[in-house]
Tab-separated table of C-alpha atoms in Angstrom:
chain	number	residue	atom	x	y	z
M	290	PHE	CA	8.977	-25.122	-18.154
M	291	GLY	CA	12.438	-25.873	-15.477
M	292	GLY	CA	14.914	-23.095	-14.364
M	293	THR	CA	15.995	-21.353	-17.910
M	294	ASP	CA	12.308	-21.165	-19.014
M	295	PHE	CA	11.668	-18.814	-15.786
M	296	LEU	CA	14.124	-16.715	-15.112
M	297	SER	CA	14.065	-15.406	-19.180
M	298	HIS	CA	10.604	-14.987	-18.523
M	299	VAL	CA	11.295	-12.754	-15.303
M	300	ALA	CA	13.747	-10.909	-17.575
M	301	THR	CA	12.040	-9.908	-20.281
M	302	HIS	CA	9.179	-9.054	-18.327
M	303	GLY	CA	6.891	-11.412	-19.370
M	304	ASN	CA	7.013	-10.135	-22.934
M	305	LYS	CA	7.010	-13.002	-25.279
M	306	GLU	CA	8.403	-11.444	-28.272
M	307	ARG	CA	12.447	-11.093	-26.944
M	308	LYS	CA	13.480	-14.003	-27.306
M	309	GLN	CA	16.316	-15.012	-25.282
M	310	GLY	CA	19.401	-14.330	-26.516
M	311	GLY	CA	17.619	-11.022	-28.696
M	312	LYS	CA	18.384	-7.031	-28.077
M	313	PRO	CA	18.383	-5.432	-24.810
M	314	PRO	CA	14.801	-3.001	-24.876
M	315	ASN	CA	16.178	-0.128	-24.140
M	316	ILE	CA	19.650	1.825	-24.500
M	317	PHE	CA	19.894	1.846	-20.113
M	318	GLY	CA	19.644	-2.361	-20.946
M	319	THR	CA	21.731	-2.626	-23.657
M	320	ILE	CA	24.695	-0.817	-21.792
M	321	THR	CA	23.807	-3.043	-19.088
M	322	ALA	CA	24.212	-6.247	-20.068
M	323	GLU	CA	27.477	-4.520	-22.481
M	324	LEU	CA	29.491	-3.700	-18.578
M	325	SER	CA	27.864	-7.102	-17.799
M	326	ARG	CA	30.086	-8.805	-20.222
M	327	ARG	CA	33.016	-6.650	-19.839
M	328	PHE	CA	32.989	-7.453	-16.334
M	329	LYS	CA	32.595	-10.757	-16.514
M	330	GLY	CA	29.567	-10.605	-14.113
M	331	GLY	CA	25.658	-8.947	-13.333
M	332	ILE	CA	26.105	-5.433	-12.853
M	333	THR	CA	23.277	-4.349	-10.663
M	334	PHE	CA	22.266	-0.384	-10.838
M	335	PHE	CA	20.583	0.749	-7.728
M	336	TRP	CA	18.669	4.464	-7.799
M	337	GLY	CA	15.967	6.286	-5.230
M	338	GLN	CA	15.650	9.782	-4.859
M	339	TRP	CA	16.310	12.213	-7.292
M	340	GLY	CA	18.523	8.908	-8.946
M	341	THR	CA	20.814	8.644	-6.213
M	342	PRO	CA	21.521	5.349	-3.586
M	343	VAL	CA	19.524	7.420	-1.259
M	344	PRO	CA	16.416	5.624	0.032
M	345	PHE	CA	12.800	6.604	-1.732
M	346	GLN	CA	11.307	7.539	1.420
M	347	CYS	CA	8.085	5.923	3.505
M	348	LYS	CA	5.693	5.662	6.562
M	349	VAL	CA	7.357	4.665	9.329
M	350	ALA	CA	5.312	4.238	12.561
M	351	MET	CA	7.056	4.100	16.275
M	352	VAL	CA	5.239	4.105	19.482
M	353	MET	CA	7.051	3.361	22.701
M	354	GLY	CA	5.026	1.375	25.425
M	355	ASP	CA	5.152	1.623	29.719
M	356	PRO	CA	8.465	-0.223	30.430
M	357	ILE	CA	7.651	-3.875	31.397
M	358	GLU	CA	9.252	-4.928	34.951
M	359	PRO	CA	12.082	-6.660	36.489
M	360	ILE	CA	12.925	-9.353	38.182
M	361	PRO	CA	11.476	-8.953	41.514
M	362	GLY	CA	14.788	-8.157	43.759
M	363	THR	CA	17.056	-7.193	41.041
M	364	LEU	CA	15.570	-3.146	40.762
M	365	GLY	CA	18.251	-0.355	42.400
M	366	ASN	CA	20.792	2.626	41.680
M	367	ILE	CA	23.826	2.223	40.441
M	368	ASP	CA	26.462	4.850	40.785
M	369	GLY	CA	28.922	5.374	37.317
M	370	ALA	CA	28.622	7.916	34.997
M	371	ASP	CA	25.161	7.295	34.092
M	372	GLY	CA	24.474	9.317	37.391
M	373	GLY	CA	22.573	6.875	39.735
M	374	LYS	CA	19.691	6.046	37.634
M	375	LEU	CA	17.068	3.401	39.068
M	376	THR	CA	18.088	0.317	36.850
M	377	CYS	CA	18.444	-3.768	36.881
M	378	THR	CA	21.031	-5.239	38.248
M	379	LYS	CA	22.317	-8.838	36.239
M	380	VAL	CA	21.809	-11.767	37.236
M	381	PRO	CA	24.570	-13.747	36.891
M	382	ASN	CA	22.592	-17.074	36.617
M	383	PRO	CA	18.525	-16.626	35.961
M	384	THR	CA	16.481	-19.831	36.381
M	385	ASP	CA	14.241	-20.757	33.738
M	386	GLU	CA	11.318	-19.849	35.338
M	387	GLN	CA	12.826	-16.014	35.409
M	388	VAL	CA	13.771	-16.193	32.031
M	389	GLU	CA	10.108	-17.503	31.205
M	390	GLU	CA	7.946	-14.596	33.205
M	391	LEU	CA	9.827	-12.135	31.784
M	392	MET	CA	9.555	-13.463	28.539
M	393	GLY	CA	5.888	-13.591	28.895
M	394	ARG	CA	5.524	-9.720	30.424
M	395	TYR	CA	7.397	-8.896	27.477
M	396	THR	CA	5.735	-10.586	25.292
M	397	ASP	CA	2.425	-9.950	26.993
M	398	ALA	CA	3.364	-5.820	26.699
M	399	LEU	CA	4.824	-6.552	23.046
M	400	THR	CA	1.214	-7.352	21.973
M	401	ARG	CA	-0.970	-4.627	23.717
M	402	LEU	CA	1.405	-2.124	21.850
M	403	PHE	CA	0.756	-3.617	18.982
M	404	ASP	CA	-2.856	-3.832	19.148
M	405	GLN	CA	-3.506	-0.540	20.736
M	406	TYR	CA	-1.442	0.771	17.122
M	407	LYS	CA	-2.509	-1.294	14.735
M	408	ALA	CA	-5.415	1.082	13.380
M	409	GLN	CA	-3.178	4.615	14.014
M	410	ALA	CA	-0.182	2.697	11.404
M	411	GLY	CA	-2.277	2.081	9.215
M	412	TYR	CA	-2.770	-1.891	9.535
M	413	PRO	CA	-5.840	-2.505	11.252
M	414	ASP	CA	-7.025	-6.251	10.603
M	415	ALA	CA	-2.743	-7.002	11.010
M	416	VAL	CA	-2.794	-9.935	13.527
M	417	LEU	CA	0.809	-9.972	15.861
M	418	GLU	CA	2.567	-13.459	16.175
M	419	ILE	CA	5.533	-14.150	17.912
M	420	LYS	CA	6.973	-17.453	17.200
């Protein structure tokens, strides 16, 4: 059992009656094989809704959590095109402790948000792994 046998098995979907090098199983396979030979490369056809490249619809669950608090001493107003919104100022050279603290708060908030909404999204037994 080698790579060629595996690819042949995958290409024929386990159909043992179709031998390698035989005729494709339907007209679509015949056309694809002929185009691949003419272009000297594999041809892939994509299809979606109504036979177009538009992807099929799938369920997407998106939730928004509370904002995490910034590093102490970096919260302030900025004036400009955004209308003077309250935002964080950039820390040019943050210390390792500041980065670790903020990352810890972010991952904690993300984990709480995941645990709170995983059942509503359809994954009640899912476990979030952050590496």
